[in-house]
Amino acid sequence: MNEWWLLGLLFGLAGLACIFMVYPFKRRFIASLLLFPTVFLMAFAGYFYWGGFGGWQEYVHHVQSQEQAKKMLESVKSPQELIDKLKAKLDDSPKSAKGWYLLGRLYSSQNEKQNAVNAFEKAYQFNPNDEQYAVNYAHSLWVLNNQQFTEQITEILSRLLKNNPNQADALAMLAMDAFVSHAYEDAIDYWQRLLKLAPEQSEEAQAIRKAIAKAEERIKLRDKNLN
């Protein structure tokens, strides 16, 4: 049974109500008065519960997708089998950014670096405004490049910060790049911005403060050597 059963049910009841209404007999007339509000209330409740028939369809498709995903996971015996199943799904929906993103995560878990980059690149191409797609694409490029930053990686992260100045992953990666490149002032700036986002007494905040202190030591050492 698919989502059209709802329309069929409502139309059927509405038709039945109309049949009762056209008969002049008092008993049928009373029945019509009882049935008409029932049909109206069912349609009214259904509309506001699901937001109209379009909303009902979306709800049904969501439930069906969850059930399909659950069945697929239950049938999977290895990560490679899951990768193969997801690739088969993407053959049917090649423009699914989320599908490519999930495939990239699976490839990353199996240390398949180039395949991970290819999958994350697809996700990023189809939805470049999604922060997680951009972050994972940049990170996969960094891993593939032996943990070295490239102009492409920096461009992706800079675009992220332009759209969201508080994007924590981009701040952290750019701070690391600046520190490794001996641009300690830039690294401190990124870390200070990141520090504002972390809970004050958290382990993350403590680690960021240590990183800032280390960068400050490097600046003092550099200035001392210059003198």
mmCIF file of C-alpha atoms in Angstrom:
data_model
loop_
_atom_site.group_PDB
_atom_site.id
_atom_site.type_symbol
_atom_site.label_atom_id
_atom_site.label_comp_id
_atom_site.label_asym_id
_atom_site.label_seq_id
_atom_site.Cartn_x
_atom_site.Cartn_y
_atom_site.Cartn_z
ATOM 1 C CA MET A 1 0.000 0.000 0.000
ATOM 2 C CA ASN A 2 1.453 3.391 -0.967
ATOM 3 C CA GLU A 3 0.672 6.956 -0.013
ATOM 4 C CA TRP A 4 -2.270 7.187 -2.442
ATOM 5 C CA TRP A 5 -4.424 5.193 -0.039
ATOM 6 C CA LEU A 6 -5.014 8.375 1.964
ATOM 7 C CA LEU A 7 -6.532 10.214 -0.987
ATOM 8 C CA GLY A 8 -8.536 7.146 -1.923
ATOM 9 C CA LEU A 9 -9.933 6.862 1.588
ATOM 10 C CA LEU A 10 -10.890 10.525 1.774
ATOM 11 C CA PHE A 11 -12.472 10.550 -1.681
ATOM 12 C CA GLY A 12 -14.335 7.353 -0.882
ATOM 13 C CA LEU A 13 -15.777 8.739 2.315
ATOM 14 C CA ALA A 14 -16.609 12.020 0.617
ATOM 15 C CA GLY A 15 -18.403 10.162 -2.144
ATOM 16 C CA LEU A 16 -20.320 8.102 0.382
ATOM 17 C CA ALA A 17 -21.337 11.276 2.174
ATOM 18 C CA CYS A 18 -22.605 12.770 -1.074
ATOM 19 C CA ILE A 19 -24.694 9.670 -1.769
ATOM 20 C CA PHE A 20 -26.379 10.009 1.592
ATOM 21 C CA MET A 21 -26.950 13.704 1.073
ATOM 22 C CA VAL A 22 -28.796 13.395 -2.227
ATOM 23 C CA TYR A 23 -31.492 11.157 -0.784
ATOM 24 C CA PRO A 24 -34.419 13.090 0.687
ATOM 25 C CA PHE A 25 -35.252 10.575 3.402
ATOM 26 C CA LYS A 26 -34.962 11.885 6.900
ATOM 27 C CA ARG A 27 -32.928 8.921 8.135
ATOM 28 C CA ARG A 28 -30.464 9.293 5.281
ATOM 29 C CA PHE A 29 -30.337 13.030 5.874
ATOM 30 C CA ILE A 30 -29.402 12.500 9.519
ATOM 31 C CA ALA A 31 -26.713 10.030 8.462
ATOM 32 C CA SER A 32 -25.317 12.588 6.043
ATOM 33 C CA LEU A 33 -25.130 15.175 8.795
ATOM 34 C CA LEU A 34 -23.150 12.727 10.891
ATOM 35 C CA LEU A 35 -20.867 11.594 8.089
ATOM 36 C CA PHE A 36 -20.014 14.967 6.572
ATOM 37 C CA PRO A 37 -18.308 16.343 9.723
ATOM 38 C CA THR A 38 -16.391 13.071 10.022
ATOM 39 C CA VAL A 39 -14.986 13.434 6.515
ATOM 40 C CA PHE A 40 -14.210 17.086 7.095
ATOM 41 C CA LEU A 41 -12.439 16.429 10.407
ATOM 42 C CA MET A 42 -10.361 13.612 8.916
ATOM 43 C CA ALA A 43 -9.217 15.824 6.058
ATOM 44 C CA PHE A 44 -8.642 18.764 8.394
ATOM 45 C CA ALA A 45 -6.617 16.693 10.870
ATOM 46 C CA GLY A 46 -4.622 15.029 8.113
ATOM 47 C CA TYR A 47 -3.787 18.352 6.531
ATOM 48 C CA PHE A 48 -2.480 19.917 9.713
ATOM 49 C CA TYR A 49 -0.688 16.775 10.903
ATOM 50 C CA TRP A 50 1.217 16.204 7.685
ATOM 51 C CA GLY A 51 1.064 19.709 6.195
ATOM 52 C CA GLY A 52 -1.071 18.674 3.242
ATOM 53 C CA PHE A 53 -0.710 15.719 0.923
ATOM 54 C CA GLY A 54 2.771 16.794 -0.125
ATOM 55 C CA GLY A 55 3.839 16.687 3.508
ATOM 56 C CA TRP A 56 2.286 13.250 3.906
ATOM 57 C CA GLN A 57 4.201 11.992 0.884
ATOM 58 C CA GLU A 58 7.425 13.405 2.308
ATOM 59 C CA TYR A 59 6.729 11.728 5.646
ATOM 60 C CA VAL A 60 6.060 8.361 4.007
ATOM 61 C CA HIS A 61 9.179 8.584 1.859
ATOM 62 C CA HIS A 62 11.235 9.497 4.938
ATOM 63 C CA VAL A 63 9.964 6.452 6.834
ATOM 64 C CA GLN A 64 10.545 4.224 3.832
ATOM 65 C CA SER A 65 14.112 5.535 3.468
ATOM 66 C CA GLN A 66 14.806 4.825 7.130
ATOM 67 C CA GLU A 67 13.430 1.313 6.795
ATOM 68 C CA GLN A 68 15.495 0.684 3.665
ATOM 69 C CA ALA A 69 18.654 1.967 5.369
ATOM 70 C CA LYS A 70 17.992 -0.228 8.403
ATOM 71 C CA LYS A 71 17.463 -3.310 6.247
ATOM 72 C CA MET A 72 20.620 -2.546 4.266
ATOM 73 C CA LEU A 73 22.721 -2.161 7.429
ATOM 74 C CA GLU A 74 21.341 -5.401 8.864
ATOM 75 C CA SER A 75 22.339 -7.263 5.720
ATOM 76 C CA VAL A 76 25.887 -5.862 5.609
ATOM 77 C CA LYS A 77 28.674 -8.180 6.719
ATOM 78 C CA SER A 78 31.726 -6.004 5.957
ATOM 79 C CA PRO A 79 32.636 -2.349 5.235
ATOM 80 C CA GLN A 80 33.423 -3.235 1.631
ATOM 81 C CA GLU A 81 29.968 -4.715 1.193
ATOM 82 C CA LEU A 82 28.467 -1.492 2.540
ATOM 83 C CA ILE A 83 30.615 0.500 0.116
ATOM 84 C CA ASP A 84 29.405 -1.649 -2.779
ATOM 85 C CA LYS A 85 25.768 -1.230 -1.750
ATOM 86 C CA LEU A 86 26.139 2.535 -1.429
ATOM 87 C CA LYS A 87 27.838 2.746 -4.827
ATOM 88 C CA ALA A 88 24.908 0.827 -6.306
ATOM 89 C CA LYS A 89 22.521 3.354 -4.748
ATOM 90 C CA LEU A 90 24.562 6.193 -6.215
ATOM 91 C CA ASP A 91 24.263 4.626 -9.657
ATOM 92 C CA ASP A 92 20.534 5.307 -9.330
ATOM 93 C CA SER A 93 20.987 8.731 -7.686
ATOM 94 C CA PRO A 94 24.325 10.063 -8.976
ATOM 95 C CA LYS A 95 23.616 13.628 -7.831
ATOM 96 C CA SER A 96 23.047 12.734 -4.181
ATOM 97 C CA ALA A 97 25.537 14.914 -2.301
ATOM 98 C CA LYS A 98 24.758 13.128 0.954
ATOM 99 C CA GLY A 99 25.335 9.745 -0.661
ATOM 100 C CA TRP A 100 28.762 10.784 -1.953
ATOM 101 C CA TYR A 101 29.610 12.244 1.451
ATOM 102 C CA LEU A 102 28.740 8.985 3.215
ATOM 103 C CA LEU A 103 30.750 7.056 0.647
ATOM 104 C CA GLY A 104 33.706 9.341 1.325
ATOM 105 C CA ARG A 105 33.434 8.663 5.043
ATOM 106 C CA LEU A 106 33.415 4.929 4.380
ATOM 107 C CA TYR A 107 36.475 5.175 2.141
ATOM 108 C CA SER A 108 38.243 7.250 4.803
ATOM 109 C CA SER A 109 37.521 4.602 7.422
ATOM 110 C CA GLN A 110 39.195 2.053 5.149
ATOM 111 C CA ASN A 111 42.153 4.376 4.459
ATOM 112 C CA GLU A 112 41.314 4.492 0.749
ATOM 113 C CA LYS A 113 42.630 8.027 0.377
ATOM 114 C CA GLN A 114 42.139 8.673 -3.328
ATOM 115 C CA ASN A 115 38.656 7.164 -3.373
ATOM 116 C CA ALA A 116 37.753 9.273 -0.342
ATOM 117 C CA VAL A 117 38.916 12.429 -2.119
ATOM 118 C CA ASN A 118 36.904 11.535 -5.217
ATOM 119 C CA ALA A 119 33.741 10.913 -3.203
ATOM 120 C CA PHE A 120 34.067 14.053 -1.069
ATOM 121 C CA GLU A 121 34.777 16.073 -4.201
ATOM 122 C CA LYS A 122 31.462 14.903 -5.678
ATOM 123 C CA ALA A 123 29.591 15.834 -2.498
ATOM 124 C CA TYR A 124 31.260 19.247 -2.471
ATOM 125 C CA GLN A 125 30.479 19.849 -6.141
ATOM 126 C CA PHE A 126 26.793 19.077 -5.703
ATOM 127 C CA ASN A 127 26.476 21.098 -2.479
ATOM 128 C CA PRO A 128 29.427 23.464 -1.955
ATOM 129 C CA ASN A 129 27.588 25.361 0.789
ATOM 130 C CA ASP A 130 27.471 22.412 3.175
ATOM 131 C CA GLU A 131 30.201 22.939 5.765
ATOM 132 C CA GLN A 132 30.786 19.266 6.536
ATOM 133 C CA TYR A 133 31.184 18.404 2.870
ATOM 134 C CA ALA A 134 33.726 21.205 2.459
ATOM 135 C CA VAL A 135 35.645 20.335 5.634
ATOM 136 C CA ASN A 136 35.879 16.643 4.784
ATOM 137 C CA TYR A 137 36.896 17.394 1.210
ATOM 138 C CA ALA A 138 39.668 19.718 2.401
ATOM 139 C CA HIS A 139 40.806 17.237 5.043
ATOM 140 C CA SER A 140 40.871 14.336 2.576
ATOM 141 C CA LEU A 141 43.023 16.407 0.212
ATOM 142 C CA TRP A 142 45.348 17.191 3.125
ATOM 143 C CA VAL A 143 45.642 13.495 4.027
ATOM 144 C CA LEU A 144 46.258 12.518 0.396
ATOM 145 C CA ASN A 145 48.971 15.176 0.147
ATOM 146 C CA ASN A 146 50.922 13.678 3.069
ATOM 147 C CA GLN A 147 49.412 16.164 5.526
ATOM 148 C CA GLN A 148 50.663 19.132 3.562
ATOM 149 C CA PHE A 149 48.491 22.111 2.697
ATOM 150 C CA THR A 150 47.945 23.158 -0.890
ATOM 151 C CA GLU A 151 46.479 26.259 -2.464
ATOM 152 C CA GLN A 152 43.272 24.343 -3.170
ATOM 153 C CA ILE A 153 42.881 23.306 0.475
ATOM 154 C CA THR A 154 43.488 26.837 1.705
ATOM 155 C CA GLU A 155 40.983 28.182 -0.805
ATOM 156 C CA ILE A 156 38.268 25.779 0.388
ATOM 157 C CA LEU A 157 38.877 26.663 4.039
ATOM 158 C CA SER A 158 39.033 30.397 3.350
ATOM 159 C CA ARG A 159 35.708 30.175 1.530
ATOM 160 C CA LEU A 160 34.262 28.435 4.562
ATOM 161 C CA LEU A 161 35.405 31.241 6.858
ATOM 162 C CA LYS A 162 34.047 33.851 4.483
ATOM 163 C CA ASN A 163 30.600 32.277 4.747
ATOM 164 C CA ASN A 164 30.941 31.501 8.451
ATOM 165 C CA PRO A 165 33.716 33.337 10.360
ATOM 166 C CA ASN A 166 33.200 30.974 13.312
ATOM 167 C CA GLN A 167 33.634 27.722 11.410
ATOM 168 C CA ALA A 168 35.713 25.827 13.965
ATOM 169 C CA ASP A 169 37.187 23.169 11.657
ATOM 170 C CA ALA A 170 38.417 25.757 9.175
ATOM 171 C CA LEU A 171 39.926 27.880 11.960
ATOM 172 C CA ALA A 172 41.732 24.868 13.428
ATOM 173 C CA MET A 173 43.148 23.688 10.100
ATOM 174 C CA LEU A 174 44.238 27.156 8.988
ATOM 175 C CA ALA A 175 45.880 27.746 12.375
ATOM 176 C CA MET A 176 47.836 24.527 11.969
ATOM 177 C CA ASP A 177 48.868 25.497 8.447
ATOM 178 C CA ALA A 178 50.001 28.938 9.610
ATOM 179 C CA PHE A 179 52.020 27.489 12.483
ATOM 180 C CA VAL A 180 53.774 24.944 10.263
ATOM 181 C CA SER A 181 54.494 27.720 7.753
ATOM 182 C CA HIS A 182 56.067 29.816 10.565
ATOM 183 C CA ALA A 183 53.313 32.425 10.241
ATOM 184 C CA TYR A 184 52.932 32.439 14.001
ATOM 185 C CA GLU A 185 50.970 35.683 14.227
ATOM 186 C CA ASP A 186 48.343 34.291 11.862
ATOM 187 C CA ALA A 187 48.243 31.034 13.802
ATOM 188 C CA ILE A 188 47.659 32.924 17.058
ATOM 189 C CA ASP A 189 44.877 34.938 15.428
ATOM 190 C CA TYR A 190 43.089 31.779 14.255
ATOM 191 C CA TRP A 191 43.526 30.084 17.630
ATOM 192 C CA GLN A 192 42.247 33.110 19.526
ATOM 193 C CA ARG A 193 39.134 33.126 17.379
ATOM 194 C CA LEU A 194 38.766 29.403 17.984
ATOM 195 C CA LEU A 195 39.259 29.872 21.729
ATOM 196 C CA LYS A 196 36.182 32.108 21.890
ATOM 197 C CA LEU A 197 34.091 29.202 20.616
ATOM 198 C CA ALA A 198 35.322 26.650 23.159
ATOM 199 C CA PRO A 199 33.927 26.295 26.703
ATOM 200 C CA GLU A 200 36.311 28.169 28.997
ATOM 201 C CA GLN A 201 37.368 25.240 31.193
ATOM 202 C CA SER A 202 37.202 22.543 28.531
ATOM 203 C CA GLU A 203 40.107 20.384 27.381
ATOM 204 C CA GLU A 204 39.813 21.995 23.968
ATOM 205 C CA ALA A 205 40.284 25.460 25.453
ATOM 206 C CA GLN A 206 43.332 24.306 27.421
ATOM 207 C CA ALA A 207 44.876 22.771 24.303
ATOM 208 C CA ILE A 208 44.283 25.979 22.330
ATOM 209 C CA ARG A 209 45.907 28.095 25.065
ATOM 210 C CA LYS A 210 48.951 25.818 25.000
ATOM 211 C CA ALA A 211 49.149 26.160 21.219
ATOM 212 C CA ILE A 212 48.977 29.952 21.491
ATOM 213 C CA ALA A 213 51.697 29.943 24.145
ATOM 214 C CA LYS A 214 53.899 27.781 21.936
ATOM 215 C CA ALA A 215 53.419 30.131 18.986
ATOM 216 C CA GLU A 216 54.293 33.097 21.205
ATOM 217 C CA GLU A 217 57.491 31.328 22.280
ATOM 218 C CA ARG A 218 58.399 30.789 18.636
ATOM 219 C CA ILE A 219 57.877 34.496 17.940
ATOM 220 C CA LYS A 220 60.164 35.469 20.842
ATOM 221 C CA LEU A 221 62.807 33.009 19.681
ATOM 222 C CA ARG A 222 62.584 34.279 16.114
ATOM 223 C CA ASP A 223 62.869 37.907 17.192
ATOM 224 C CA LYS A 224 65.806 37.064 19.439
ATOM 225 C CA ASN A 225 67.651 35.389 16.588
ATOM 226 C CA LEU A 226 67.017 38.385 14.358
ATOM 227 C CA ASN A 227 68.609 40.654 16.918
#
